[in-house]
Coordinates of C-alpha atoms in Angstrom, one line a residue:
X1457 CA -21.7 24.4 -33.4
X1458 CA -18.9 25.1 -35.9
X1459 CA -16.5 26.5 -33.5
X1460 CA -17.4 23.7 -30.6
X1461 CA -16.3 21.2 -33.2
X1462 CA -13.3 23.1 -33.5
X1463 CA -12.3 23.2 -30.2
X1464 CA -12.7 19.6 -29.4
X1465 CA -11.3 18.4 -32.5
X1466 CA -8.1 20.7 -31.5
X1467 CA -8.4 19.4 -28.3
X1468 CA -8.0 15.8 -28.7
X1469 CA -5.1 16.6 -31.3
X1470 CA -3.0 18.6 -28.8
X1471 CA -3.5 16.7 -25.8
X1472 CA -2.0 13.5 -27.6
X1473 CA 0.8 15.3 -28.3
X1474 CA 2.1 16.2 -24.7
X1475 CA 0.8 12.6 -23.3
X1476 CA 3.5 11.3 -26.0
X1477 CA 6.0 13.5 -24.4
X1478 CA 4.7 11.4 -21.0
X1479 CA 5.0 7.8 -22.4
X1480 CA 8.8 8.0 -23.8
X1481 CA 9.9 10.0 -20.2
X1482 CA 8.3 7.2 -18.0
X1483 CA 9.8 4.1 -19.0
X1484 CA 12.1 2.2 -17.0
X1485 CA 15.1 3.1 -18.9
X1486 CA 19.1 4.4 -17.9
X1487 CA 19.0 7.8 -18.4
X1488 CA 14.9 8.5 -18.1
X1489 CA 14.0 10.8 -14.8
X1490 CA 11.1 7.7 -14.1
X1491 CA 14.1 5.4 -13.6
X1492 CA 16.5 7.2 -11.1
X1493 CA 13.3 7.8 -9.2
X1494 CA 12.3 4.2 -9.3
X1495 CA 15.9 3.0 -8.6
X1496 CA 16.2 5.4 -6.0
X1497 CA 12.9 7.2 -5.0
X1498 CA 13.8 11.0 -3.5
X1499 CA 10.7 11.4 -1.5
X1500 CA 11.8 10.4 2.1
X1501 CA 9.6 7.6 3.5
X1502 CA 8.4 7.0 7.0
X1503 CA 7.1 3.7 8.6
X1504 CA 5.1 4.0 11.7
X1505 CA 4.1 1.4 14.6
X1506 CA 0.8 1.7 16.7
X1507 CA 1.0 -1.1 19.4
X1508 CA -1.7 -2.4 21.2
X1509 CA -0.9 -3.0 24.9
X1510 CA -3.0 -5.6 26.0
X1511 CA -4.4 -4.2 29.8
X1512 CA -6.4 -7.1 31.2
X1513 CA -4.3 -10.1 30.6
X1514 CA -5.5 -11.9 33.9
X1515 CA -9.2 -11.3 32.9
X1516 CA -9.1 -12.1 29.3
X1517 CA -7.7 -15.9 30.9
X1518 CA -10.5 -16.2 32.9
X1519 CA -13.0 -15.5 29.5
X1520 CA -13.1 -12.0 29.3
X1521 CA -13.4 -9.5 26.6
X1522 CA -9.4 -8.1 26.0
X1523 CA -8.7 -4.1 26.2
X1524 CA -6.0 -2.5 24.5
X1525 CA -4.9 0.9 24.5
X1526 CA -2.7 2.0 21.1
X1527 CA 0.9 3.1 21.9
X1528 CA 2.6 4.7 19.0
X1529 CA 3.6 6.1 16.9
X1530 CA 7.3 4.4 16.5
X1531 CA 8.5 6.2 13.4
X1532 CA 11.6 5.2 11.4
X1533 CA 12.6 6.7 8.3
X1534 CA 12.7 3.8 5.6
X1535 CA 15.3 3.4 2.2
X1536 CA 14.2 1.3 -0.4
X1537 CA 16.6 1.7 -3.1
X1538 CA 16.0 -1.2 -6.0
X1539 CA 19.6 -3.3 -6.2
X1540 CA 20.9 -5.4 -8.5
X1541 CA 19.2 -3.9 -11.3
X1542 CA 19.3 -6.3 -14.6
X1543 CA 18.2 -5.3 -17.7
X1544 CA 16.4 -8.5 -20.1
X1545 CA 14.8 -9.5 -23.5
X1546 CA 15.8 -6.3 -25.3
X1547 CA 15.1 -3.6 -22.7
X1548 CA 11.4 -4.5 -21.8
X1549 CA 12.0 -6.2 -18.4
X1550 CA 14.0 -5.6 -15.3
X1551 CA 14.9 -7.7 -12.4
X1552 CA 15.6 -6.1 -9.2
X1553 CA 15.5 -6.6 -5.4
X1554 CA 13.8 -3.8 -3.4
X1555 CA 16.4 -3.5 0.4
X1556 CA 14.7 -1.4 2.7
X1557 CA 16.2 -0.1 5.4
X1558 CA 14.8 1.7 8.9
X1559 CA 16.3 4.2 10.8
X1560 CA 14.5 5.3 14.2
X1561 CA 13.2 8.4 14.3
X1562 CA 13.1 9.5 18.1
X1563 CA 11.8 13.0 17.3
X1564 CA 9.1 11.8 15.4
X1565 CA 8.2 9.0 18.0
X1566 CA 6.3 8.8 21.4
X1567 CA 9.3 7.4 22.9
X1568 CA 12.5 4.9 22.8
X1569 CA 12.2 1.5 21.4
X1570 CA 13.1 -0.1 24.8
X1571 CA 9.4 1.0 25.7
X1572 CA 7.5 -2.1 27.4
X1573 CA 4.8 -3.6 25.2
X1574 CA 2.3 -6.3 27.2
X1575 CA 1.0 -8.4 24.0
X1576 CA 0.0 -12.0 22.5
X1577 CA 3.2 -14.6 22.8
X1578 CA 2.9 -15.0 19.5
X1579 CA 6.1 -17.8 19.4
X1580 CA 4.1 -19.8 22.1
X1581 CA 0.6 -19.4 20.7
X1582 CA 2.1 -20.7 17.2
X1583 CA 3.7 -23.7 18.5
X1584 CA 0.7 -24.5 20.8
X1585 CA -1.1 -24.3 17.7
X1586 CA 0.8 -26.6 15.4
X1587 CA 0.9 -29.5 18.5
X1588 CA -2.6 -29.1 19.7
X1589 CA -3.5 -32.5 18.3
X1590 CA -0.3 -34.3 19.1
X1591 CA -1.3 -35.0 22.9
X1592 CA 2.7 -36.5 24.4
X1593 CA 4.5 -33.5 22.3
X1594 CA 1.9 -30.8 23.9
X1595 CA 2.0 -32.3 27.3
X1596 CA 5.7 -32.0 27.2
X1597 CA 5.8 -28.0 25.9
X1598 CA 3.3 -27.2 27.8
X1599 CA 5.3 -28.4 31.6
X1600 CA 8.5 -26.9 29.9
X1601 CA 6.7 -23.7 29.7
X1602 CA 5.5 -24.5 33.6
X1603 CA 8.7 -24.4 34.4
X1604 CA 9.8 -21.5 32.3
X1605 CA 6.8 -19.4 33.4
X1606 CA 5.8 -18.8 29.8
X1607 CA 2.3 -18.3 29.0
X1608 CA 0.0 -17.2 26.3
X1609 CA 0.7 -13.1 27.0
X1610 CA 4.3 -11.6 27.3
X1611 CA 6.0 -8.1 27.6
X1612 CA 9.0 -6.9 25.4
X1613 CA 10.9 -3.9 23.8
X1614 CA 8.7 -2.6 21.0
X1615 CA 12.7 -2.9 19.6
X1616 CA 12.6 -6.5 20.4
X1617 CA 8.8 -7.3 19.1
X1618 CA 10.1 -5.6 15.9
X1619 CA 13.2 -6.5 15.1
X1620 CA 13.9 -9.4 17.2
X1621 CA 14.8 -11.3 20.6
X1622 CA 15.9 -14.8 21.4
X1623 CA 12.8 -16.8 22.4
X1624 CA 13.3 -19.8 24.9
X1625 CA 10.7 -21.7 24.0
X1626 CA 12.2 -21.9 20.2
X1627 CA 15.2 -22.3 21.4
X1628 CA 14.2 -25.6 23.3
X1629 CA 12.7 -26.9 20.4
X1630 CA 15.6 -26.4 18.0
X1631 CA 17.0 -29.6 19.7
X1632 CA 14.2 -31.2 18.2
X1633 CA 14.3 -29.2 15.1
X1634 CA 17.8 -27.7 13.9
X1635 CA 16.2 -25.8 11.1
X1636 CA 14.2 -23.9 13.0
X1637 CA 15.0 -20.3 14.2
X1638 CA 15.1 -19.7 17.8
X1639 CA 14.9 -15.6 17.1
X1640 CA 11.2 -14.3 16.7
X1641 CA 10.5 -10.5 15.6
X1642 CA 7.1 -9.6 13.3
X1643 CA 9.7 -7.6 10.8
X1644 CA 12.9 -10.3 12.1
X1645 CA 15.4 -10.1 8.7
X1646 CA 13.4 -7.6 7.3
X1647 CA 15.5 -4.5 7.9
X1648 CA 18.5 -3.9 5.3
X1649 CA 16.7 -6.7 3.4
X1650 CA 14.7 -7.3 1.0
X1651 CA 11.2 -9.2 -0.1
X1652 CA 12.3 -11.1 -2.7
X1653 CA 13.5 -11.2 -6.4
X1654 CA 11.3 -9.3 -8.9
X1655 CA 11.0 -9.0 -12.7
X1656 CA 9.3 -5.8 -13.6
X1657 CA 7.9 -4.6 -16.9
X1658 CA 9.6 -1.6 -18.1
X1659 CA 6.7 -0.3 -20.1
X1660 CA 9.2 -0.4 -23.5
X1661 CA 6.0 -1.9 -25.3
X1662 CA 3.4 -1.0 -23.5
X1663 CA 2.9 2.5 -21.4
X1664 CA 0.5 0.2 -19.4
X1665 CA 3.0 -2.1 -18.6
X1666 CA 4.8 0.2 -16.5
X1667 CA 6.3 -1.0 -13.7
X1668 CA 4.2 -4.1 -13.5
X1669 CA 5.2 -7.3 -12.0
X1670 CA 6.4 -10.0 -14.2
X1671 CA 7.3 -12.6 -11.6
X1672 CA 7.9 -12.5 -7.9
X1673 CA 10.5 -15.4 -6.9
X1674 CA 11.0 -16.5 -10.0
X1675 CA 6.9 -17.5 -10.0
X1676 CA 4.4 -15.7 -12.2
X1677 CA 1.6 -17.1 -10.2
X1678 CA 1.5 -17.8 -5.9
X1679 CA 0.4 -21.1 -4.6
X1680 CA -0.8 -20.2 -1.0
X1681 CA -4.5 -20.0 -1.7
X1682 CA -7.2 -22.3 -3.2
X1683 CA -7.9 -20.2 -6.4
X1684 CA -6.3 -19.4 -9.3
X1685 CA -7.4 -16.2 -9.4
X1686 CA -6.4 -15.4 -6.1
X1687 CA -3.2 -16.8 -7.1
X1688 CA -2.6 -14.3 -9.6
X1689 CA 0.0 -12.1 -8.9
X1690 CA -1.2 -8.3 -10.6
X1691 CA -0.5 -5.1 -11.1
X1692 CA 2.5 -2.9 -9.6
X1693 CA 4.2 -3.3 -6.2
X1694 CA 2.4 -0.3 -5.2
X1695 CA 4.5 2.4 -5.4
X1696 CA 4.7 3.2 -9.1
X1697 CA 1.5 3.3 -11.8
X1698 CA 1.7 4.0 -15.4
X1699 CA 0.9 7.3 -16.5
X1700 CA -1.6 8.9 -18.2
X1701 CA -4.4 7.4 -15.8
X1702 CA -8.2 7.9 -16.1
X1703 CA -10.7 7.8 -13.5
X1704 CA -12.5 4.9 -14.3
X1705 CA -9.5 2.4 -14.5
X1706 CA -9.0 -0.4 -11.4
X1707 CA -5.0 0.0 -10.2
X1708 CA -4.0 -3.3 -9.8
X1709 CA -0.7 -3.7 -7.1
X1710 CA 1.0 -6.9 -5.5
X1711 CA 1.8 -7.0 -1.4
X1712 CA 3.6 -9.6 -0.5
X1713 CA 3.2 -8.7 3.4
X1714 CA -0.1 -9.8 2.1
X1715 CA 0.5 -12.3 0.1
X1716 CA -2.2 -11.4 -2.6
X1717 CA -2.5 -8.9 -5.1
X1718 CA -5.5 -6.4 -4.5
X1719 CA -6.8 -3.0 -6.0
X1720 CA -7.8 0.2 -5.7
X1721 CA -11.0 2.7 -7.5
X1722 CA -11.1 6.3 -7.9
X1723 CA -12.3 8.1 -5.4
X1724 CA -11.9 11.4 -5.5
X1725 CA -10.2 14.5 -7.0
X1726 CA -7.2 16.2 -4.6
X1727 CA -4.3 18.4 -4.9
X1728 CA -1.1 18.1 -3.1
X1729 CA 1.3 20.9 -3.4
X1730 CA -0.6 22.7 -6.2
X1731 CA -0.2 19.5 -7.9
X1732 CA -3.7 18.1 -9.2
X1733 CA -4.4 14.3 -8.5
X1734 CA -6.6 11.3 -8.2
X1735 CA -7.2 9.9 -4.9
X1736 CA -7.4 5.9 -5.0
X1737 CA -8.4 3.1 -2.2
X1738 CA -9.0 0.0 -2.3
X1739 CA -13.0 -0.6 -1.9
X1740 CA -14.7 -3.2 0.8
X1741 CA -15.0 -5.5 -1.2
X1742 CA -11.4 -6.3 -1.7
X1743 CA -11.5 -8.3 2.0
X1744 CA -15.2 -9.1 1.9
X1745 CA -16.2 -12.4 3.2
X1746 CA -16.5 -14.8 -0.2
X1747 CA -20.5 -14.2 0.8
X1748 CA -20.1 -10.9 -0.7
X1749 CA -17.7 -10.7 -2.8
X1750 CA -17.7 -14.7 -4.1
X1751 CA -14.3 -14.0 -5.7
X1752 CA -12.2 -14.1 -2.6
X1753 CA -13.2 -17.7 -1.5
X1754 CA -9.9 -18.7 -2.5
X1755 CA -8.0 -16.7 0.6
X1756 CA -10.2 -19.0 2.8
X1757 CA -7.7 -21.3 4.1
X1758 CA -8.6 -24.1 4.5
X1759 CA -10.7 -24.3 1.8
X1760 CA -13.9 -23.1 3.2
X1761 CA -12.9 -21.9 6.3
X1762 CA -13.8 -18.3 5.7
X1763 CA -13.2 -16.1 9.4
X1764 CA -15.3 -13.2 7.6
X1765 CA -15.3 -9.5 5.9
X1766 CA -11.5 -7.5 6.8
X1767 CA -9.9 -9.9 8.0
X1768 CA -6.9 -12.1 6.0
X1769 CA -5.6 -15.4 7.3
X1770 CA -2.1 -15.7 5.9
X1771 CA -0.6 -18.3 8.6
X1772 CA 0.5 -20.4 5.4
X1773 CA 3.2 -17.7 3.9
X1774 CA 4.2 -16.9 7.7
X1775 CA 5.7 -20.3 8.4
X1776 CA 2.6 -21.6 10.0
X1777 CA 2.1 -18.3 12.9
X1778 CA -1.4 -17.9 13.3
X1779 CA -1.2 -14.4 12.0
X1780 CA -4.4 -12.6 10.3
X1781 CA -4.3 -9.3 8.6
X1782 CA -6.4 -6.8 8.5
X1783 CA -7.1 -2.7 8.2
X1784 CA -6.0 -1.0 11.1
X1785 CA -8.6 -0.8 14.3
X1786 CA -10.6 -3.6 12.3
X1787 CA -12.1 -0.3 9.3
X1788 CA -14.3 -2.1 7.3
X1789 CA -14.5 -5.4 8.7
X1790 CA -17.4 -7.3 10.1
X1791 CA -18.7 -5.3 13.0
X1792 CA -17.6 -8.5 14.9
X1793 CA -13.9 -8.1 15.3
X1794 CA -14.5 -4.1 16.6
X1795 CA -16.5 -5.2 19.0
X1796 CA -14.3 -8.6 20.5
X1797 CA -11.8 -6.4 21.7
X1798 CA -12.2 -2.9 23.8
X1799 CA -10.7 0.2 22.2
X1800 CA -10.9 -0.6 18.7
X1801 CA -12.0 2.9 16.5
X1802 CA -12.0 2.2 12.8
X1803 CA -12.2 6.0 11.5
X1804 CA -11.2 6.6 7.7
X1805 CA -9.0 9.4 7.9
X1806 CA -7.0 7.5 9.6
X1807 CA -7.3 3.6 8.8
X1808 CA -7.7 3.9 5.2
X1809 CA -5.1 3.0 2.6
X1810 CA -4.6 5.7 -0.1
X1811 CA -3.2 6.6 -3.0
X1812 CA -3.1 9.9 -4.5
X1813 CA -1.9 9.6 -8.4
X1814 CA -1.0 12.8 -10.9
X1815 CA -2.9 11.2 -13.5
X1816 CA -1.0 12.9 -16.7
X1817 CA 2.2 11.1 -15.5
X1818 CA 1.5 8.5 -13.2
X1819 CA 3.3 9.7 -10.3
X1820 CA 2.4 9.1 -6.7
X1821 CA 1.8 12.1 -5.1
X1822 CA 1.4 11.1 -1.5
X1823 CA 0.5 7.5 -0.1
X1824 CA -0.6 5.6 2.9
X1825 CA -0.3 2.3 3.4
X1826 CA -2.2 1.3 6.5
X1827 CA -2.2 -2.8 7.8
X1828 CA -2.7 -4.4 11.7
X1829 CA -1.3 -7.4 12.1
X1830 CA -3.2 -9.7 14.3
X1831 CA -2.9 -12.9 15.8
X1832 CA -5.8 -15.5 16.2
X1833 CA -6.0 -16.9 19.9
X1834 CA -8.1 -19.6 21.4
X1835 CA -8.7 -22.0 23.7
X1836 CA -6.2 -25.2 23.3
X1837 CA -7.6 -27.9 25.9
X1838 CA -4.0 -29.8 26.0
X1839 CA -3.0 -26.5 27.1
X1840 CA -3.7 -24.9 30.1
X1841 CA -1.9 -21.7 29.7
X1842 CA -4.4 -20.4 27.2
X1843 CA -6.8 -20.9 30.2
X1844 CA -10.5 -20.1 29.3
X1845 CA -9.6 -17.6 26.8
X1846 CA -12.3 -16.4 24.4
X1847 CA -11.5 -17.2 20.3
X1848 CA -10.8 -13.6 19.3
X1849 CA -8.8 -12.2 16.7
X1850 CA -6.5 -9.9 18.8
X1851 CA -4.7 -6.6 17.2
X1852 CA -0.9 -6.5 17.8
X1853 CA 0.3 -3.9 16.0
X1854 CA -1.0 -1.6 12.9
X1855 CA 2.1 0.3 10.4
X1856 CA 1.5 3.5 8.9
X1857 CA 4.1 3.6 5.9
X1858 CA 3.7 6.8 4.1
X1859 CA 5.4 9.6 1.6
X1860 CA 4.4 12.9 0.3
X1861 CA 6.2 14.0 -3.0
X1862 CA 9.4 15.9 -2.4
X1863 CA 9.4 19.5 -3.0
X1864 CA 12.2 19.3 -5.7
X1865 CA 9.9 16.5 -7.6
X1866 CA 6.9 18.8 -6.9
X1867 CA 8.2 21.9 -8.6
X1868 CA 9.5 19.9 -12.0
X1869 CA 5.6 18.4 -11.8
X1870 CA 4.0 21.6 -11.6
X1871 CA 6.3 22.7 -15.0
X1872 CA 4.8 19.8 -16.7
X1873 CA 1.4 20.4 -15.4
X1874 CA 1.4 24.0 -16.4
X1875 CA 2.5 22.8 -20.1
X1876 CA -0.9 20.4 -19.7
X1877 CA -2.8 23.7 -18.9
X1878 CA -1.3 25.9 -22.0
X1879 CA -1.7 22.9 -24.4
X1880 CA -5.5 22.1 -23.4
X1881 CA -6.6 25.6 -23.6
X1882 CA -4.8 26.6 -27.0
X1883 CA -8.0 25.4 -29.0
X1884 CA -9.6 28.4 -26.5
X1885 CA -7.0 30.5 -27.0
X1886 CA -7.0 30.5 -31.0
X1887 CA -10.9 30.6 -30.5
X1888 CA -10.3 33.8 -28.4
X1889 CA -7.6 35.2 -30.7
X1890 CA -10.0 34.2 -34.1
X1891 CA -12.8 36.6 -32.1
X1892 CA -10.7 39.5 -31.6
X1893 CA -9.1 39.1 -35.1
X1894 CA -13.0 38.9 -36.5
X1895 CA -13.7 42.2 -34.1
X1896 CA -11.0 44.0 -35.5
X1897 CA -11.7 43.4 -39.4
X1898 CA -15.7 43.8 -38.6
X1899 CA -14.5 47.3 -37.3
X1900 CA -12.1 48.3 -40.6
X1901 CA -14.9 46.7 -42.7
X1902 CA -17.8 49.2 -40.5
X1903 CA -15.1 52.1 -41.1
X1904 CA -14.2 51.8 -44.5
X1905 CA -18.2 51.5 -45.2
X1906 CA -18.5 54.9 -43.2
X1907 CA -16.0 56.9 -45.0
X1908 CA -17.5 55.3 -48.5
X1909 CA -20.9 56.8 -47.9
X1910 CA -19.5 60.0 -46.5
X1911 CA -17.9 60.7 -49.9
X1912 CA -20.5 59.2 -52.1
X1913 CA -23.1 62.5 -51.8
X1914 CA -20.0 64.6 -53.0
X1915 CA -19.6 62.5 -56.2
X1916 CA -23.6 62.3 -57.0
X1917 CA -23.4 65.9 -57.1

């Protein structure tokens, strides 16, 4: 009892002494190895892009279920260096812009981006959308897109669904409308760009406080949804945590290609590269219908129109595009939107986001963040070009972006883990050295006894 006592007592005293070590290293602070990797993370990072040709576009016109067959990956290698780094209030904040950057990858890709991708026309379905109830406008777009041939499906570049193409039905509306952008792309102005202007926590005061949003555009809170809690912007922006993490702790983290803040639970212990780690995800109920999880009836916009569990509507912070998010191939939505469309497969090893976190230092180990975007189509009487087409949330393309730690990181991890090791077992190592100490003066003690009695017979007589 004594000696278990001992060891835990030692225990808890030498562990705080290495996680102190921990907490003054990761800070966001010139000169700290937590801030060159934040300003300039060394682990290279890919983006994929799983497209969904559509295969039936006459049929799905005429009512019928659509079928898509997934084309990808597109792979580019992506550099997200934070600029414009700003130091505030005494060293506990920072402001920064996060640029990222793609390069295609055509080794690590099924083929050129000038493949042909058959999908949604996503320009067209928004702008049928926001003049369905204005009859004179819609009659006129819709015989301008008679005579243009345009219709509710179209085939481009996966280069040009990306990054961009000149649309001619936006272009004939910017006489009506100067302001708006005749150029449509799902990541159009994204590359060598950035999301925004961000104020981070440098976790000066508060280890916990690590790398956690402050405000995001100048705004602490959002203003798209109906809730102030789902307003709330929380946590991290996903790719750095604070360290010394537990299992039972919720990892709060801010997407703005999501427009919400969401979170992730323990799952399970992993190692990656000899490195031990935490494996987080962010659980059902983060997307669940406000029936299960009454919390999220704030993302139903409008208020109350709810579409059901997986799915996000975020058509208010993408300039009006019917757009709704969701896990790849529909994973853990309402068995609904799998079976609307032909040659969905929700399988977790693949559609899941994860996280895996060394949870001494807070360091991401390896990461997948896994989204489809979607667009919502349905019948518009006041135009025929969306024909008899069934209301179905239809998949248009799902991104993979992922990193594994760096082998140069890995190996100055797996010194500090080791340390970990040696530190939590020197209680069992002075435990084992007090034994063999005892052993040895038990044994001088048993011989010094012997070689007492052995002379005491000669002294008696």
């Amino acid at each position: 009892r004594v000696s278990c006592c001992f060891e835990a007592a030692n225990s808890k005293t030498m562990r705080p002494i290495l996680h102190f070590d921990v907490l003054l290293e990761v800070v966001l602070k010139n000169g700290t190895e937590a801030f060159e990797a934040w300003e300039n993370p060394p682990a290279p990072i890919y983006m994929q892009f799983y497209f969904f040709n559509l295969t039936n576009p006459m049929e799905v016109l005429d009512g019928d279920r659509p079928a898509v067959i997934e084309i990808g990956p597109y792979t580019y290698r992506e550099y997200r260096p934070m600029e414009q780094v700003d130091f505030q209030d005494n060293g506990t904040k920072v402001a920064a812009v996060n640029t990222k950057t793609y390069i295609f990858q055509r080794n690590m890709s099924r083929g050129p981006e000038s493949d042909l991708i058959r999908t949604v026309n996503i320009p067209a379905m928004t702008v049928m959308e926001q003049f369905k109830d204005h009859a004179i406008i819609a009659n006129l777009i819709s015989s301008y897109m008679k005579g243009t041939g345009e219709g509710l499906f179209t085939t481009h570049t996966v280069g040009e669904l990306l990054w961009g193409y000149e649309d001619g039905l936006l272009k004939a509306l910017k006489t009506l409308k100067p302001e708006l952008d005749d150029v449509f792309g799902l990541f159009y102005k994204t590359n060598a760009s950035n999301d925004g202007d961000y104020v981070f926590f440098t976790g000066q005061q508060n280890y916990k406080d690590f790398s956690r949003v402050d405000t995001w555009n100048s705004k602490s809170t959002l203003n798209w949804w109906s809730s102030d809690e789902c307003n709330m912007i929380n946590g991290t922006n996903g790719a750095f945590f604070h360290p010394v993490i537990t299992k039972n702790e919720t990892l709060y983290m801010f997407s703005s290609d999501l427009c919400r803040s969401l979170y992730a639970l323990y799952e399970e212990d992993v190692t990656v590269k000899g490195i031990p780690g935490y494996l987080f995800s962010p659980p059902s109920k983060v997307f669940a219908n406000h029936t299960v999880n009454p919390a999220n009836a704030g993302f139903c916009v409008p208020a109350g129109n709810c579409l059901g569990s997986g799915v996000l509507n975020v058509s208010l912070c993408k300039q009006g595009a019917p757009i709704i998010m969701s896990p790849p191939h529909f994973y853990q939505a309402d068995e609904k939107f799998v079976q609307d469309v032909f040659g969905m497969r929700p399988k977790k090893e693949e559609h899941q986001t994860t996280i895996v976190i060394n949870p001494l230092t807070g360091i991401t180990l390896q990461a997948a963040k896994r989204l489809q975007v979607n667009v919502y189509v349905e019948k518009i009487p006041t135009f025929s070009q969306t024909g008899n087409v069934r209301t179905v949330i239809l998949p248009v393309v799902y991104i993979n972006e992922s990193v594994v730690i760096d082998d140069a990181s890995a190996r100055k991890l797996k010194a500090i883990v080791v340390k970990q090791n040696v530190v939590a077992n020197i209680p069992f190592m002075l435990i084992g050295l007090g034994i063999v100490l005892g052993g040895v003066f038990m044994f001088l003690m048993c011989r010094q006894k012997s070689t007492t009695d052995e002379q005491q017979p000669l002294l008696s007589s």
